[in-house]
PDB file of C-alpha atoms and ligand atoms in Angstrom:
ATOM      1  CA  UNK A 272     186.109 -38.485-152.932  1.00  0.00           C
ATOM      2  CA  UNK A 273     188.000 -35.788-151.528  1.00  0.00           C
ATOM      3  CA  UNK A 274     185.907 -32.228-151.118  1.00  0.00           C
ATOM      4  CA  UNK A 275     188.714 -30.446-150.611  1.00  0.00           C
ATOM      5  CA  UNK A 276     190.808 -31.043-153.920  1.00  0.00           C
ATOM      6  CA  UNK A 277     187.518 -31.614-155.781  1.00  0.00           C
ATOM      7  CA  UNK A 278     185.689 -28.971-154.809  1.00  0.00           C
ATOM      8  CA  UNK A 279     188.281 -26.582-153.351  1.00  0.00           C
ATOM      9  CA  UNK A 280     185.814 -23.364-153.302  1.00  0.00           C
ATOM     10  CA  UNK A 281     183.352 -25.768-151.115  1.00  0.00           C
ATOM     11  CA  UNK A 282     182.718 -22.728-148.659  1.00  0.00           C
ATOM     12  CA  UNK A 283     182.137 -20.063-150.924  1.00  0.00           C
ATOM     13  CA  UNK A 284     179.124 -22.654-153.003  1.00  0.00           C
ATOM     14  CA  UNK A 285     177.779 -23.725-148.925  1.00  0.00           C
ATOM     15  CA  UNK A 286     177.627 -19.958-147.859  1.00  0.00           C
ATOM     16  CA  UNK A 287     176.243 -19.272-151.320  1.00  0.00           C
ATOM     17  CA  UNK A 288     173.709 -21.637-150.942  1.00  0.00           C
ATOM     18  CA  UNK A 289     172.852 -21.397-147.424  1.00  0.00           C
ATOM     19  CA  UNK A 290     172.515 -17.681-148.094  1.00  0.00           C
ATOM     20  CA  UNK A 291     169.706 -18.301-151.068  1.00  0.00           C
ATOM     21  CA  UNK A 292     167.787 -20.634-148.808  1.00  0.00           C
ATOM     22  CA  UNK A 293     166.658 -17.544-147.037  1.00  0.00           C
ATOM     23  CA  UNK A 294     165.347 -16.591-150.126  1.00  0.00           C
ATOM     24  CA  UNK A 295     163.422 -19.621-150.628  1.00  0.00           C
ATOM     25  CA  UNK A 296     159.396 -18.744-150.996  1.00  0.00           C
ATOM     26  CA  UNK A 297     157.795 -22.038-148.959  1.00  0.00           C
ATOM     27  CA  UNK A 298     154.480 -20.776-147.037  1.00  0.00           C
ATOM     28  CA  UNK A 299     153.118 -24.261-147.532  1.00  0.00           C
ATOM     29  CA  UNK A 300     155.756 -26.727-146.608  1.00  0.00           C
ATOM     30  CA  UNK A 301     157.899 -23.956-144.654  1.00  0.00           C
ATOM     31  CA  UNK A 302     160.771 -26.339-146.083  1.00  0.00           C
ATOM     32  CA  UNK A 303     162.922 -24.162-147.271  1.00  0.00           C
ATOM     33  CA  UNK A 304     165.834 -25.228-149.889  1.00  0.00           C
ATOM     34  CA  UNK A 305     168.670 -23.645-151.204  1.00  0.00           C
ATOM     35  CA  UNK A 306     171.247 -24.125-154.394  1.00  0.00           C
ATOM     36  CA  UNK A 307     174.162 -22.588-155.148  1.00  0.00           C
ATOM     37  CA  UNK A 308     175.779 -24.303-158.611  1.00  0.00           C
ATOM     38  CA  UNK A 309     179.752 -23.568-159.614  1.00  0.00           C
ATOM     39  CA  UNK A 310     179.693 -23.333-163.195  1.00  0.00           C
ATOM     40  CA  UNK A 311     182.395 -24.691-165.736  1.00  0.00           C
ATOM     41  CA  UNK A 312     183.643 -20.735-166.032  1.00  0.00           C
ATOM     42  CA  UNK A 313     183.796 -20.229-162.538  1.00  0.00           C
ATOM     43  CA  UNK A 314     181.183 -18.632-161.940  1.00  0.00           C
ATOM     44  CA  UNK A 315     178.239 -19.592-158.662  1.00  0.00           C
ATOM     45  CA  UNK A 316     174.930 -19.372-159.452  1.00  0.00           C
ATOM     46  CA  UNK A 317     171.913 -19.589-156.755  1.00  0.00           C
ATOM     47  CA  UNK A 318     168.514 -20.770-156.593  1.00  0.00           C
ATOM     48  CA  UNK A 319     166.196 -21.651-153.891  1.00  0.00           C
ATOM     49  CA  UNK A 320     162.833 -23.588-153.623  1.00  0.00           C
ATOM     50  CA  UNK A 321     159.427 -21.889-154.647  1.00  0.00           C
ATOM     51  CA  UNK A 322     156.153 -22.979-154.306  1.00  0.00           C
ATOM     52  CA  UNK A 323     152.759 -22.754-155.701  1.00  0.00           C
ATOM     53  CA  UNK A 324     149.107 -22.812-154.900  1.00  0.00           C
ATOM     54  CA  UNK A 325     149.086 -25.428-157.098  1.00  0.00           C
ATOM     55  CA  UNK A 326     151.719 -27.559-155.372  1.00  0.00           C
ATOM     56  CA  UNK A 327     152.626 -29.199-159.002  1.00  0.00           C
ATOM     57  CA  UNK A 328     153.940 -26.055-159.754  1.00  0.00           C
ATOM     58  CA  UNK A 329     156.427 -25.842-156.586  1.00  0.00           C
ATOM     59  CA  UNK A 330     160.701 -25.182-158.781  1.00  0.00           C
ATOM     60  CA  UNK A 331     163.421 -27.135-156.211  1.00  0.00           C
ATOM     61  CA  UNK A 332     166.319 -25.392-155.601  1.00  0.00           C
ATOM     62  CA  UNK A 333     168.513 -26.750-157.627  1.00  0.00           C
ATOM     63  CA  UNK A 334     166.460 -26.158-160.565  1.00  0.00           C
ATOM     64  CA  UNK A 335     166.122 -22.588-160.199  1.00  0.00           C
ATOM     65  CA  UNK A 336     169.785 -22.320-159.633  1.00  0.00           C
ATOM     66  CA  UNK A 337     170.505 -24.000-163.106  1.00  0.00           C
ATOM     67  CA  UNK A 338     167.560 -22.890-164.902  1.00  0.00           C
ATOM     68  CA  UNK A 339     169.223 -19.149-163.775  1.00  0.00           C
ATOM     69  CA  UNK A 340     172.940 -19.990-164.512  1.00  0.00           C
ATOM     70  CA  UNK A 341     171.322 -21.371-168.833  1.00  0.00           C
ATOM     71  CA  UNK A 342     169.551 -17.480-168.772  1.00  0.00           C
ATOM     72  CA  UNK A 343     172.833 -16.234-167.797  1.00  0.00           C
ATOM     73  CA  UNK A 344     174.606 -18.137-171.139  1.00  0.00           C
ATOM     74  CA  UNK A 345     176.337 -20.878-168.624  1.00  0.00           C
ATOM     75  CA  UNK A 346     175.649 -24.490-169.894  1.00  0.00           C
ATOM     76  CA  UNK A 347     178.302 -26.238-168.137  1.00  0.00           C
ATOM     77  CA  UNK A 348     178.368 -27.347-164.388  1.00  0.00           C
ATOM     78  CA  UNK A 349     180.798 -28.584-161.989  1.00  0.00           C
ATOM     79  CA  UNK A 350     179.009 -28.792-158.765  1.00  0.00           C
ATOM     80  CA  UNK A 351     176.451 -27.845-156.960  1.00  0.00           C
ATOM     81  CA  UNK A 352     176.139 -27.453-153.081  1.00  0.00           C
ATOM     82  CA  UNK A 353     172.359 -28.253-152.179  1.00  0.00           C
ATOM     83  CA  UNK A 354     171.406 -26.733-148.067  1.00  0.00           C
ATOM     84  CA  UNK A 355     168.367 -27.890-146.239  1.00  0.00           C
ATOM     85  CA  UNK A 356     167.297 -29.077-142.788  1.00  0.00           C
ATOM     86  CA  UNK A 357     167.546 -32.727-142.638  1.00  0.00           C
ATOM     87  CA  UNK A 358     169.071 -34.952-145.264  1.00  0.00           C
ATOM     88  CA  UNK A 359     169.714 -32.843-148.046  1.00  0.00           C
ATOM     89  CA  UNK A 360     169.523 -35.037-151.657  1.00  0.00           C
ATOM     90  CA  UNK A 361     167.985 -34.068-154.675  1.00  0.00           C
ATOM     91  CA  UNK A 362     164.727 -34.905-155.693  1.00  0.00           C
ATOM     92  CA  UNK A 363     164.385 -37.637-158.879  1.00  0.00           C
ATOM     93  CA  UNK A 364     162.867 -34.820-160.761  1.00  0.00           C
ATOM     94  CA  UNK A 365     166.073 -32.650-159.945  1.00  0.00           C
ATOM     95  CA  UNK A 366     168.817 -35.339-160.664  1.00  0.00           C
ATOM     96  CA  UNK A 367     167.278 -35.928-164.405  1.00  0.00           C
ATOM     97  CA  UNK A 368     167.489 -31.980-164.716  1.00  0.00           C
ATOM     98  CA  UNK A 369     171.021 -31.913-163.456  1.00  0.00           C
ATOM     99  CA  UNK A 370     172.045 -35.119-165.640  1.00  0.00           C
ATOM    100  CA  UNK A 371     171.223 -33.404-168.723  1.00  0.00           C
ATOM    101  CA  UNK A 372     174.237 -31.049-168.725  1.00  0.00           C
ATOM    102  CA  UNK A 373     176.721 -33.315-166.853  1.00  0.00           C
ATOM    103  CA  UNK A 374     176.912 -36.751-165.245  1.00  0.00           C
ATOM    104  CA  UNK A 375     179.512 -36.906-163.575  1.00  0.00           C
ATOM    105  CA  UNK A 376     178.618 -33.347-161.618  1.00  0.00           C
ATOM    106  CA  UNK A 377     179.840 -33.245-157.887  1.00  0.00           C
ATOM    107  CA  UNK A 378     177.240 -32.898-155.550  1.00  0.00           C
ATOM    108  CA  UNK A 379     177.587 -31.434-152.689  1.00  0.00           C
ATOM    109  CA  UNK A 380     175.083 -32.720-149.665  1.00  0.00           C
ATOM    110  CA  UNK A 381     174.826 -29.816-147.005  1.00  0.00           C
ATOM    111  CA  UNK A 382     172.959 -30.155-144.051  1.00  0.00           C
ATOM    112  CA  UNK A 383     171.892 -26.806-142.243  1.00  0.00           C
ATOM    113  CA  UNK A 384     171.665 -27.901-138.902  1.00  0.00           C
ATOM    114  CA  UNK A 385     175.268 -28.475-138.935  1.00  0.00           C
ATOM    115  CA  UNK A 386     177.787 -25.916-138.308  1.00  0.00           C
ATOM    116  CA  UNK A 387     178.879 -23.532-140.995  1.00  0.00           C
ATOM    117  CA  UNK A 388     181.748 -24.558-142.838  1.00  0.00           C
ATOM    118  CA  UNK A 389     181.040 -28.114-141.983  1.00  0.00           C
ATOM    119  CA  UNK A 390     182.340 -30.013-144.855  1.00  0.00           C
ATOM    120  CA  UNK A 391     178.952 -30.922-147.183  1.00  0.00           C
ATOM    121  CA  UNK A 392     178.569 -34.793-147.672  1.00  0.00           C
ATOM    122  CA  UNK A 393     180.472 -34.967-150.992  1.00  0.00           C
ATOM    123  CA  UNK A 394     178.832 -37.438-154.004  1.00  0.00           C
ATOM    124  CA  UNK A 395     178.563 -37.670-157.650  1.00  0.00           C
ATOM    125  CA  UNK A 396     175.823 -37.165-160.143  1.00  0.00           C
ATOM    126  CA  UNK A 397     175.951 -40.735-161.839  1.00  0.00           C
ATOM    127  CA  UNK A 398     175.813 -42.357-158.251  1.00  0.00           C
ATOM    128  CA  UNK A 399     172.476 -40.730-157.609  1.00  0.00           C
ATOM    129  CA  UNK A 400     171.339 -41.563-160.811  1.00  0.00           C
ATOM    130  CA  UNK A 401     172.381 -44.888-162.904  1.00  0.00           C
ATOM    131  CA  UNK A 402     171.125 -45.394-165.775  1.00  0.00           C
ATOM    132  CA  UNK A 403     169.319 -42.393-166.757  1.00  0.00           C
ATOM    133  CA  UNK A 404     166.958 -41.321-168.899  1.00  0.00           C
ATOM    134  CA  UNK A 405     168.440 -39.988-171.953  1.00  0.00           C
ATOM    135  CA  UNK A 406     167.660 -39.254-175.778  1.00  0.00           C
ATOM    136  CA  UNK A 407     170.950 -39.061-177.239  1.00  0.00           C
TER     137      UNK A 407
HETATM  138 ZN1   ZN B 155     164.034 -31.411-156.839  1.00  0.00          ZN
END
């Protein structure tokens, strides 16, 4: 897949999410994680990690960052541009949660450590995740 005619506002989601890792509330793992999600209307919509005490309780990213864009009357997704150190894929809890509102979502794989406005690894929802779980 193409980023660039996919995902043409690729910068604006990495900066978006790079800039909400800062955010990110990790004194336990000091991994910090950040989200940025473009919305169906356009809009981007940021989330980063936070943890608990309780560990259990610890919200990824890219949860918050969806969980925010629903409060804010959003329910449809495009993409979402995920930033950490290392190898930056989502979680199994995270691609479930991102499955429910679209499959075929564009993921967007960004690791910090590279250069800003390095293109993000580009990949789809249903590759992450065949065969999920669903009810309907
Ligand atoms: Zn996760």
């Amino acid at each position: 897949m193409n980023l660039n005619s996919h995902v043409p506002r690729w910068h604006e989601l990495q900066s978006a999410a790079r800039a909400a890792r800062e955010n990110a509330w990790a004194p336990y793992s000091h991994y910090q994680v950040g989200a940025a999600v473009l919305t169906s209307d356009g809009r981007i919509v940021v989330g980063c990690n936070v943890e608990n005490a309780s560990y259990g309780l610890t919200i990824c990213a890219e949860r918050v960052a969806v969980a925010a864009a629903v409060a804010q009357g959003c329910s449809g997704f495009a993409a979402i541009c995920i930033s950490l150190t290392g190898i930056p894929v989502p979680c199994g809890a995270c691609r479930q949660f991102l499955i429910e509102f679209n499959k075929g979502m564009l993921i967007l794989l960004d690791d910090v450590n590279r250069a800003h406005d390095t293109p993000p690894e580009l990949v789809s929802l249903d590759e992450l995740l065949p065969r999920a779980f669903r009810l309907l």
